[in-house]
Each structure stands twice: as C-alpha cells, then as structure tokens.
Short mmCIF file of C-alpha atoms in Angstrom, two decimals:
data_model
loop_
_atom_site.label_atom_id
_atom_site.label_comp_id
_atom_site.label_asym_id
_atom_site.label_seq_id
_atom_site.Cartn_x
_atom_site.Cartn_y
_atom_site.Cartn_z
CA MET A 1 -68.06 -69.87 -49.80
CA ALA A 2 -67.56 -70.44 -46.14
CA VAL A 3 -68.53 -67.71 -44.21
CA SER A 4 -66.38 -67.00 -41.03
CA ARG A 5 -67.56 -67.38 -37.81
CA LYS A 6 -67.59 -64.13 -35.74
CA ASP A 7 -68.03 -62.94 -31.79
CA PHE A 8 -70.38 -59.78 -31.00
CA ARG A 9 -67.52 -57.94 -31.39
CA GLY A 10 -66.44 -58.47 -34.89
CA ARG A 11 -62.86 -61.39 -34.04
CA VAL A 12 -63.37 -64.32 -36.33
CA LEU A 13 -63.34 -67.12 -34.27
CA ARG A 14 -61.08 -69.97 -35.16
CA LYS A 15 -62.47 -73.54 -35.68
CA GLY A 16 -64.05 -74.61 -31.96
CA GLU A 17 -64.56 -71.37 -30.11
CA VAL A 18 -68.05 -69.93 -29.81
CA GLN A 19 -69.67 -66.60 -27.65
CA ARG A 20 -72.70 -68.25 -26.35
CA SER A 21 -75.97 -65.56 -26.68
CA SER A 22 -77.32 -66.01 -23.09
CA ASP A 23 -73.88 -64.53 -20.95
CA LYS A 24 -71.79 -63.99 -23.66
CA LYS A 25 -69.17 -66.38 -22.45
CA TYR A 26 -66.42 -68.16 -25.05
CA MET A 27 -66.04 -72.06 -25.28
CA TYR A 28 -64.15 -74.08 -27.05
CA THR A 29 -64.83 -77.90 -27.67
CA TYR A 30 -62.55 -80.41 -28.03
CA THR A 31 -62.23 -84.13 -28.42
CA ASP A 32 -59.71 -86.08 -25.56
CA PRO A 33 -57.44 -89.06 -26.64
CA LEU A 34 -59.81 -90.94 -24.86
CA GLY A 35 -62.95 -90.00 -27.42
CA LYS A 36 -64.63 -88.12 -25.32
CA ARG A 37 -66.43 -83.81 -25.57
CA LYS A 38 -64.79 -81.57 -23.80
CA TYR A 39 -65.34 -77.89 -23.32
CA ILE A 40 -63.40 -74.81 -21.23
CA TYR A 41 -64.99 -72.12 -21.29
CA ALA A 42 -63.81 -67.63 -20.62
CA ASN A 43 -64.81 -64.60 -20.25
CA ASP A 44 -63.43 -63.03 -22.87
CA LEU A 45 -61.81 -64.52 -26.34
CA ILE A 46 -58.00 -63.08 -24.65
CA THR A 47 -57.76 -66.26 -21.72
CA LEU A 48 -59.49 -68.09 -23.91
CA ARG A 49 -56.61 -69.17 -26.40
CA GLU A 50 -54.71 -69.48 -23.11
CA LYS A 51 -56.72 -72.10 -22.78
CA GLU A 52 -56.37 -73.00 -25.52
CA LYS A 53 -52.45 -73.26 -25.54
CA GLN A 54 -52.27 -75.13 -21.70
CA LEU A 55 -54.24 -77.68 -23.41
CA ILE A 56 -51.96 -78.17 -26.12
CA LYS A 57 -49.11 -78.67 -24.03
CA LYS A 58 -50.49 -80.92 -22.55
CA GLN A 59 -51.88 -82.39 -24.47
CA LEU A 60 -48.41 -82.37 -26.44
CA ASP A 61 -47.04 -83.62 -23.49
CA GLY A 62 -49.09 -86.31 -22.93
CA LEU A 63 -50.53 -84.79 -18.64
CA ASP A 64 -54.13 -84.96 -20.23
CA ILE A 65 -54.00 -88.86 -20.76
CA TYR A 66 -51.89 -88.71 -16.79
CA VAL A 67 -53.75 -86.60 -14.71
CA SER A 68 -57.11 -88.10 -15.83
CA GLY A 69 -55.25 -91.95 -14.26
CA ARG A 70 -55.40 -93.45 -18.13
CA ALA A 71 -51.51 -93.12 -18.32
CA THR A 72 -49.94 -96.96 -18.77
CA ILE A 73 -46.71 -97.73 -17.05
CA ASP A 74 -44.97 -96.94 -20.35
CA ASN A 75 -46.48 -93.16 -20.77
CA THR A 76 -45.65 -92.03 -16.25
CA PHE A 77 -41.50 -94.80 -17.14
CA ASP A 78 -41.23 -92.32 -20.05
CA ARG A 79 -41.87 -88.68 -17.98
CA TYR A 80 -39.37 -89.98 -15.20
CA ILE A 81 -36.63 -90.02 -17.40
CA SER A 82 -37.49 -86.93 -19.40
CA THR A 83 -37.19 -85.06 -16.40
CA LYS A 84 -33.85 -86.98 -15.40
CA PHE A 85 -31.50 -84.48 -17.00
CA ASP A 86 -28.35 -85.04 -14.95
CA LEU A 87 -28.11 -88.31 -15.59
CA LYS A 88 -24.48 -89.68 -17.00
CA GLU A 89 -25.75 -91.68 -21.35
CA THR A 90 -24.43 -94.87 -20.42
CA THR A 91 -25.95 -94.21 -17.10
CA LYS A 92 -29.74 -92.98 -18.77
CA SER A 93 -28.99 -96.26 -21.99
CA ASN A 94 -29.04 -98.74 -19.51
CA TYR A 95 -31.82 -98.03 -17.43
CA MET A 96 -33.76 -97.96 -20.91
CA TYR A 97 -32.42 -101.73 -22.87
CA MET A 98 -33.04 -102.59 -19.33
CA TYR A 99 -37.39 -101.09 -18.96
CA ASP A 100 -37.50 -101.71 -22.56
CA ARG A 101 -36.27 -105.72 -22.04
CA TYR A 102 -38.51 -106.97 -19.40
CA VAL A 103 -41.56 -103.78 -18.94
CA ARG A 104 -42.29 -102.17 -22.01
CA ASN A 105 -44.96 -104.10 -23.59
CA SER A 106 -45.80 -106.20 -21.69
CA PHE A 107 -45.84 -105.29 -17.32
CA GLY A 108 -45.99 -101.35 -18.55
CA ARG A 109 -49.39 -101.70 -20.32
CA LYS A 110 -50.60 -102.05 -17.60
CA LYS A 111 -51.94 -98.53 -16.13
CA ILE A 112 -50.53 -96.60 -13.36
CA ALA A 113 -54.03 -96.05 -11.35
CA GLU A 114 -54.68 -99.77 -11.47
CA VAL A 115 -51.42 -101.58 -10.32
CA ASN A 116 -51.96 -103.20 -6.81
CA TYR A 117 -48.27 -104.43 -4.44
CA SER A 118 -49.52 -107.74 -6.04
CA ASP A 119 -49.13 -107.72 -9.20
CA ILE A 120 -45.48 -106.08 -9.05
CA LEU A 121 -45.02 -108.82 -6.63
CA GLN A 122 -45.88 -112.24 -8.84
CA TYR A 123 -44.07 -110.08 -11.83
CA TYR A 124 -41.05 -109.94 -10.20
CA TYR A 125 -41.48 -113.41 -9.47
CA TYR A 126 -42.70 -114.18 -12.88
CA LEU A 127 -38.59 -112.47 -14.05
CA LEU A 128 -37.19 -114.57 -11.43
CA LYS A 129 -39.15 -118.10 -12.26
CA GLU A 130 -38.86 -118.24 -15.51
CA LYS A 131 -37.56 -115.02 -17.26
CA LYS A 132 -34.48 -117.01 -15.25
CA LEU A 133 -33.27 -113.38 -14.10
CA GLY A 134 -30.64 -112.84 -10.52
CA ILE A 135 -32.09 -110.91 -7.21
CA ASN A 136 -29.76 -108.22 -8.66
CA THR A 137 -30.82 -107.87 -11.80
CA LEU A 138 -34.48 -106.94 -10.66
CA GLY A 139 -33.13 -104.69 -7.82
CA VAL A 140 -32.42 -103.00 -10.97
CA ILE A 141 -35.65 -102.84 -12.50
CA HIS A 142 -37.02 -102.10 -8.93
CA THR A 143 -35.12 -99.51 -9.10
CA LEU A 144 -36.53 -98.08 -12.28
CA LEU A 145 -40.58 -98.91 -11.31
CA ARG A 146 -40.66 -97.54 -7.78
CA PRO A 147 -39.46 -93.99 -8.91
CA THR A 148 -42.19 -94.34 -12.07
CA PHE A 149 -44.22 -94.70 -9.27
CA GLN A 150 -43.48 -92.23 -7.14
CA LEU A 151 -44.05 -89.92 -9.35
CA ALA A 152 -47.19 -90.41 -9.91
CA VAL A 153 -47.92 -89.98 -5.97
CA ARG A 154 -45.87 -86.99 -5.78
CA ASP A 155 -47.96 -85.69 -8.51
CA ASN A 156 -51.65 -86.94 -6.69
CA ILE A 157 -52.38 -89.45 -9.52
CA ILE A 158 -52.18 -92.62 -7.48
CA TYR A 159 -52.49 -92.29 -3.61
CA LYS A 160 -49.91 -94.90 -2.95
CA ASN A 161 -47.05 -96.42 -3.89
CA PRO A 162 -47.14 -100.07 -4.44
CA ALA A 163 -43.90 -100.86 -5.24
CA ASP A 164 -42.79 -100.06 -2.08
CA GLY A 165 -41.66 -103.00 -0.05
CA VAL A 166 -41.45 -104.93 -2.60
CA MET A 167 -37.58 -106.03 -3.13
CA LYS A 168 -37.48 -106.18 1.15
CA GLU A 169 -40.30 -109.02 0.23
CA ILE A 170 -38.30 -110.92 -2.19
CA SER A 171 -34.99 -110.15 -0.53
CA ARG A 172 -36.32 -112.16 2.52
CA LYS A 173 -37.86 -114.95 0.64
CA ALA A 174 -34.92 -115.27 -1.89
CA GLY A 175 -32.65 -115.57 0.77
CA LYS A 176 -30.18 -112.61 2.41
CA ASN A 177 -27.28 -113.46 0.63
CA LYS A 178 -28.52 -114.72 -2.92
CA GLY A 179 -26.82 -112.53 -6.21
CA ILE A 180 -23.94 -110.86 -3.74
CA ARG A 181 -20.32 -112.10 -5.60
CA HIS A 182 -18.46 -114.46 -4.25
CA ALA A 183 -14.64 -113.64 -4.33
CA LEU A 184 -12.42 -116.56 -5.94
CA THR A 185 -10.17 -118.39 -2.72
CA ILE A 186 -6.97 -117.77 -3.24
CA GLU A 187 -5.87 -121.73 -4.68
CA GLN A 188 -8.58 -121.66 -6.53
CA GLN A 189 -7.15 -117.62 -7.89
CA ARG A 190 -3.82 -119.11 -7.78
CA ALA A 191 -5.02 -122.45 -10.07
CA PHE A 192 -6.89 -119.58 -13.19
CA MET A 193 -3.65 -117.79 -13.64
CA ASP A 194 -1.59 -120.66 -13.61
CA TYR A 195 -3.29 -122.89 -15.96
CA THR A 196 -3.72 -119.08 -18.23
CA ALA A 197 0.03 -118.48 -17.69
CA ASN A 198 0.84 -121.73 -18.77
CA HIS A 199 -1.04 -122.44 -22.36
CA PRO A 200 -0.63 -121.93 -25.08
CA VAL A 201 -4.26 -120.51 -26.88
CA TYR A 202 -5.09 -118.48 -23.99
CA CYS A 203 -1.18 -117.29 -22.99
CA HIS A 204 -2.15 -113.79 -24.20
CA TRP A 205 -5.20 -113.47 -21.81
CA TRP A 206 -2.38 -113.53 -18.55
CA ALA A 207 -1.91 -109.89 -19.36
CA ILE A 208 -5.21 -108.23 -18.94
CA PHE A 209 -6.05 -111.31 -16.43
CA THR A 210 -3.35 -109.79 -13.76
CA ILE A 211 -4.07 -106.74 -13.94
CA LEU A 212 -7.53 -107.24 -12.97
CA LEU A 213 -6.73 -109.03 -10.64
CA GLY A 214 -3.69 -107.14 -9.30
CA THR A 215 -5.30 -103.04 -9.18
CA GLY A 216 -8.57 -104.75 -8.65
CA CYS A 217 -9.44 -101.59 -11.55
CA ARG A 218 -13.18 -102.35 -12.30
CA VAL A 219 -13.01 -103.51 -16.35
CA GLY A 220 -13.71 -100.84 -18.04
CA GLU A 221 -10.94 -98.65 -15.64
CA ALA A 222 -9.09 -100.93 -17.11
CA THR A 223 -10.07 -100.95 -20.66
CA GLY A 224 -9.56 -97.18 -20.99
CA LEU A 225 -6.25 -97.09 -19.28
CA ARG A 226 -4.24 -95.49 -21.58
CA TRP A 227 0.13 -95.84 -22.38
CA GLU A 228 0.58 -91.97 -20.78
CA ASP A 229 -1.93 -93.48 -17.35
CA LEU A 230 1.02 -94.90 -16.32
CA ASP A 231 3.60 -93.77 -14.17
CA PHE A 232 6.30 -96.67 -14.52
CA GLU A 233 9.54 -94.64 -12.45
CA LYS A 234 7.03 -94.60 -9.62
CA ARG A 235 4.29 -97.37 -9.98
CA LEU A 236 1.86 -95.21 -9.98
CA ILE A 237 -1.25 -95.73 -12.04
CA SER A 238 -3.60 -93.18 -12.84
CA ILE A 239 -7.64 -93.49 -12.98
CA ASN A 240 -8.74 -90.80 -14.14
CA HIS A 241 -12.35 -91.31 -17.07
CA GLU A 242 -13.14 -95.12 -18.03
CA LEU A 243 -13.90 -96.89 -21.98
CA VAL A 244 -17.61 -97.14 -21.87
CA TYR A 245 -20.05 -98.55 -24.34
CA TYR A 246 -23.67 -97.64 -24.60
CA ALA A 247 -26.51 -97.67 -26.86
CA ILE A 248 -27.16 -94.68 -30.10
CA GLY A 249 -30.67 -94.70 -31.78
CA ALA A 250 -33.21 -96.54 -31.94
CA LYS A 251 -31.43 -100.11 -33.55
CA ARG A 252 -29.27 -99.16 -30.12
CA LYS A 253 -25.92 -99.10 -31.56
CA SER A 254 -23.10 -100.52 -28.61
CA GLU A 255 -20.40 -98.00 -29.78
CA ALA A 256 -17.40 -96.94 -26.52
CA HIS A 257 -16.62 -93.42 -25.43
CA ILE A 258 -15.59 -91.41 -22.40
CA SER A 259 -16.59 -91.28 -19.20
CA LEU A 260 -15.81 -90.61 -15.46
CA PRO A 261 -15.02 -93.02 -13.29
CA LYS A 262 -18.52 -95.06 -11.95
CA THR A 263 -17.73 -92.25 -8.66
CA GLU A 264 -15.95 -89.19 -7.60
CA ALA A 265 -14.30 -91.08 -5.57
CA GLY A 266 -13.47 -93.49 -8.24
CA ILE A 267 -10.46 -90.75 -9.32
CA ARG A 268 -8.02 -91.95 -7.63
CA VAL A 269 -4.02 -93.20 -8.10
CA ILE A 270 -3.45 -97.08 -7.08
CA PRO A 271 0.53 -98.50 -6.25
CA MET A 272 1.71 -101.05 -8.98
CA MET A 273 2.44 -104.24 -7.55
CA ASP A 274 5.43 -105.77 -8.86
CA ILE A 275 4.23 -108.17 -10.91
CA VAL A 276 1.57 -105.29 -12.93
CA TYR A 277 4.23 -103.52 -13.64
CA ASP A 278 5.10 -107.27 -15.38
CA ALA A 279 2.46 -106.99 -16.78
CA PHE A 280 1.78 -103.48 -18.73
CA GLN A 281 5.93 -104.07 -19.91
CA LEU A 282 5.02 -107.19 -21.33
CA LEU A 283 1.79 -105.57 -23.14
CA TYR A 284 4.28 -102.91 -23.94
CA GLU A 285 6.97 -104.51 -25.34
CA GLU A 286 3.78 -106.88 -28.14
CA GLN A 287 2.92 -103.64 -28.67
CA GLU A 288 7.03 -102.43 -29.48
CA GLU A 289 6.94 -105.34 -32.22
CA ASN A 290 3.23 -105.28 -33.40
CA GLY A 291 1.83 -101.90 -33.22
CA PHE A 292 -0.56 -100.03 -30.59
CA ASN A 293 -3.37 -98.73 -30.56
CA THR A 294 -4.80 -95.93 -32.91
CA GLU A 295 -7.99 -96.21 -32.54
CA ILE A 296 -9.74 -92.39 -31.13
CA ILE A 297 -12.35 -92.49 -28.69
CA ASP A 298 -13.76 -88.86 -27.95
CA GLY A 299 -10.75 -87.21 -28.74
CA MET A 300 -8.51 -89.48 -26.34
CA SER A 301 -6.01 -92.32 -27.65
CA GLY A 302 -3.08 -94.11 -26.91
CA PHE A 303 -5.04 -97.40 -25.01
CA VAL A 304 -2.94 -100.30 -23.57
CA PHE A 305 -4.89 -102.75 -24.26
CA CYS A 306 -6.36 -103.59 -28.05
CA ASN A 307 -7.66 -106.82 -29.97
CA ARG A 308 -6.46 -108.53 -32.62
CA TYR A 309 -8.03 -106.38 -34.95
CA GLY A 310 -6.01 -102.47 -32.41
CA LYS A 311 -9.48 -101.75 -31.05
CA THR A 312 -10.48 -101.20 -27.37
CA LEU A 313 -11.40 -103.95 -25.37
CA LYS A 314 -14.46 -104.44 -24.76
CA GLY A 315 -15.53 -106.61 -21.71
CA GLY A 316 -18.07 -108.93 -22.89
CA PRO A 317 -15.30 -110.75 -24.70
CA ILE A 318 -12.99 -110.74 -21.67
CA ASN A 319 -16.07 -112.47 -19.80
CA LYS A 320 -16.09 -114.92 -22.74
CA ALA A 321 -12.15 -115.76 -21.81
CA ILE A 322 -12.74 -116.22 -18.66
CA LYS A 323 -15.06 -118.89 -19.23
CA ARG A 324 -13.43 -120.54 -21.88
CA VAL A 325 -10.24 -121.53 -19.83
CA THR A 326 -12.45 -122.56 -16.80
CA ASN A 327 -14.68 -124.59 -18.70
CA SER A 328 -10.40 -125.21 -19.85
CA TYR A 329 -8.86 -125.88 -16.71
CA ASN A 330 -12.26 -127.90 -14.95
CA ASN A 331 -11.84 -130.24 -18.19
CA GLU A 332 -8.54 -131.15 -17.81
CA GLU A 333 -8.93 -130.53 -13.98
CA ILE A 334 -11.26 -133.78 -13.00
CA ILE A 335 -9.78 -135.55 -15.11
CA ASN A 336 -6.18 -135.41 -13.47
CA ALA A 337 -7.78 -135.17 -10.80
CA LYS A 338 -8.80 -139.09 -10.90
CA LYS A 339 -5.61 -140.17 -12.16
CA GLU A 340 -4.48 -138.66 -9.50
CA ASN A 341 -6.84 -140.33 -7.29
CA ARG A 342 -7.65 -136.72 -5.06
CA GLU A 343 -10.75 -134.28 -4.81
CA PRO A 344 -10.34 -131.94 -8.15
CA LEU A 345 -9.70 -127.99 -7.54
CA ILE A 346 -12.37 -126.90 -9.50
CA LEU A 347 -13.67 -123.97 -10.13
CA PRO A 348 -16.94 -121.26 -10.29
CA ASP A 349 -19.08 -119.68 -12.91
CA PHE A 350 -16.93 -115.59 -12.45
CA SER A 351 -16.57 -112.83 -14.52
CA CYS A 352 -14.40 -109.35 -14.59
CA HIS A 353 -16.09 -107.63 -11.83
CA HIS A 354 -14.69 -111.37 -9.57
CA LEU A 355 -11.91 -110.03 -10.42
CA ARG A 356 -11.96 -107.13 -8.69
CA HIS A 357 -14.00 -108.31 -5.95
CA THR A 358 -11.36 -111.01 -4.96
CA PHE A 359 -8.66 -108.15 -5.19
CA CYS A 360 -10.53 -106.09 -2.64
CA THR A 361 -11.19 -109.64 -0.37
CA ARG A 362 -7.25 -110.60 -0.98
CA LEU A 363 -6.17 -106.86 -0.07
CA CYS A 364 -9.05 -106.70 3.27
CA GLU A 365 -7.72 -110.24 4.09
CA ASN A 366 -4.27 -108.36 4.40
CA GLU A 367 -5.22 -105.17 5.85
CA SER A 368 -7.23 -103.37 8.78
CA ASN A 369 -7.24 -99.71 7.81
CA LEU A 370 -10.47 -99.05 5.74
CA LYS A 371 -9.47 -96.14 4.29
CA VAL A 372 -7.28 -97.35 2.36
CA ILE A 373 -9.23 -100.12 1.08
CA GLN A 374 -11.45 -97.92 0.46
CA THR A 375 -9.99 -95.27 -1.30
CA ILE A 376 -7.65 -97.99 -3.96
CA MET A 377 -10.90 -99.68 -4.86
CA GLY A 378 -12.60 -96.42 -5.36
CA HIS A 379 -15.75 -97.50 -2.78
CA LYS A 380 -17.97 -94.43 -2.00
CA ASN A 381 -19.79 -96.31 1.22
CA ILE A 382 -17.49 -97.06 2.07
CA GLU A 383 -20.62 -99.74 3.98
CA THR A 384 -19.35 -101.16 0.54
CA THR A 385 -16.04 -102.01 1.52
CA MET A 386 -17.40 -103.04 5.65
CA ASP A 387 -18.80 -105.76 3.60
CA ILE A 388 -16.50 -107.03 2.03
CA TYR A 389 -14.02 -106.38 5.17
CA ALA A 390 -17.03 -108.84 7.13
CA GLU A 391 -17.06 -111.40 4.32
CA ALA A 392 -13.05 -111.43 3.61
CA THR A 393 -12.13 -111.65 8.14
CA GLY A 394 -14.84 -114.18 8.09
CA ARG A 395 -13.69 -117.24 6.54
CA LYS A 396 -9.63 -116.39 8.06
CA LEU A 397 -11.50 -116.35 11.98
CA GLN A 398 -11.06 -120.54 11.70
CA GLU A 399 -7.29 -120.01 10.28
CA THR A 400 -6.60 -117.05 12.97
CA MET A 401 -7.79 -119.16 15.84
CA GLU A 402 -5.67 -122.47 14.51
CA MET A 403 -2.67 -119.96 14.35
CA LEU A 404 -3.52 -118.85 17.99
CA SER A 405 -3.46 -121.86 19.69
CA ILE A 406 -0.05 -123.25 18.01
CA LYS A 407 1.37 -119.36 19.19
CA LEU A 408 0.26 -119.84 22.66
CA ASP A 409 0.70 -124.16 23.64
CA VAL A 410 0.08 -123.11 26.79
CA PHE A 411 -2.82 -125.52 27.20
#
C-alpha cells in the first residue's frame, strides 16, 4: 500500500512536491513542453501551490513555450488573434481563412525568434511569383503577420519586428500602381450595359448591374437591401447594414449574416437616379409576378434581390455573371470589329467592386465637392476619395485643354 509523502508539519504533499531537509524549502518538479526537467521553489507550501497554479495556467495558455522563445509564428498568431476581442465575426473569419490558407503549417512553422527580415521578404516574393497572389492580397497577409511579430516585440520575446519595411520594399519593386483597381471608361461602361440589356440570356442581370453602377454600393450593401430600405416617394436608398458570408466551425461552411456597414461612414442615404429607380421598379414587378424573397437572415426579411431559388444573391455569382457577359461581349466584338474594319472596344477583366469604383469615378468627373463624394461613397477616409478623384480628373486634363482651346478661340 502506497504511503503519502508529508512535510515536516505532517501535511500531505502532492505528486512532484518535496520539502528539502537541508533548508526546509519546498520544491516542485515538472517537465516542460520541450522535455526539460524544471523546478520551482518557495519558503512555504501555500506559496508553492500558488506558483503551481500559475504554471498550469501558463502551460494551458502556451505561455511557457512563448516566453522561452520556442514559439512558432503559428503559436504567436493564435495568441495575437485571441487578443482581438472587438473584431467583427466577418473580419475575424476572413483573417483566419487568409492565415490558414497561406501561412499556417508552412511559413508559420518557423520559430518566431529565428525569423529575419530577409526570410519574410523571400516568402512574400514566393507568394507573388509562385502562388500568383496579387499585391493587395499580399497586403492582407502582411496586416496579419506584422502585428503578430509586433506582439512578440512588446512581450520581449524578440527585439525587433522583422516585418517592418517589407511591404514598402515589395511595393517599390512591384510598382506603385500595381494592384490598383481601375474604373471602366465611359465607352466600356456603355458597351457593357447595352450588351447586357439587349442580350436574350443575360438581360435579367441588367437590374443588379444598373443598381451597382448607379449607387456605388459595396456588393454586400446592395444584396442586403430590403424593400423597406427604399423610399420610392422621396427616391432615397438607406444603407444601414450589409449582407455578409463567413465561415462557421472547422469545416468553414459559409453562412449568411447581417452586419453593420464596413465603417460608420458606411451608414448613409443615397439618392436614386432615374435609371436606378426604374431598375428597382422592374425588380418589384417581377417579384410581384414570380414571388418575393422569403428568406430570413438574423431576423431580417424582405430582401430586394433573390436568385432562382428564392434566396438572397451572393457576390460570387454576380462576379461570375460579369465574367460571362464580358467574355461573350468580347468574343462578339472582335468578330464584329473585324467585319467592320475597326478596332474592337474590349472590356477588361473586372468585378463588382470595379463597378463601385466606376460609379465613384463618374461622380468625381461631374462633382468637385470632395465631401459630397465621400458621403455618397461612404468612405471613412477622405484620402480614399482624393485618390479616386485625382485619377478621374487626371484623365480629364486632355479633354479640358481641348475644350478650353475651342472656347477661347483667340490663338
């Protein structure tokens, strides 16, 4: 029969605890996660057991590996993301998706204390060249890795953030404007919309394309619109939420949810242009005949857009529709241009967000008040508005000079 070990006062000691006869101090022996035997000491049993509790907590948190400098980038990122308690679920889900797909179990396995500036630079170039990532996507990954390393700096695990300056170096070599979304020209916009409106197969997409191009809404803001968000009498659109999809659980199955707009500036009211009013009326008449959207998402219902199954639209199918329309148009345009002995007007590869950018460009070309543009677009920072304004007005310089020479007519 086993006999319990006791201290000199007769108290039963737990596994790993001993009281030394030489100085009467208490000692606890344990094995750390790296397989090394370690000891903690105390002058009395109560203090020793408090230290044992703290040790167990550190082991559960992974802090013992972290402070020993043996933590990987993956360990540190998980620690970093656990501190972001105020992140929106959609943002957190996107962050986890990007990290898990491009960093975890590859570059993320490196020990954080052994990573140098050149390691990150080489890894970023690998993602650009081998994985064919765009500079904007790489920027998202950088926004995850840099604060991960910065957390280790603040916790005195490493002395300097090796990610500092990496994206500046990448951007300088990749080119300042690489990855910037460009708006459709007026000719491209007209060609795209005319082709959609008159096509026997794609014409049902005309309404959503018109609304995106006529409001500048983000795709989630548009697909989340409800009939009660529209004031047909005053011709106003209330943007007060957006429809988002993010993964739930280990299987990363996306589910629809309602979220506040991207920023507080995103909560706004947009006036309806006549063509946008007509598009909404067309959708309403179609749903009166075929049935309204009956889906309920986070307590909201009565959504304006619905697919053939009566469910809300997602951004993915809209982007795929844009690609199908564009490819079909370009194929026909090349043939027609050859027959007519002219240069074809080719549509570029673009997405829903390019339609928002295109609307903003048209707005900038016709409105000089930056605050008005910022409010309609829902931009948080005026710098975003100014960048688009500068690009839009830059293309107008030649046209302006030509008009000026005609009006002055004094040379």
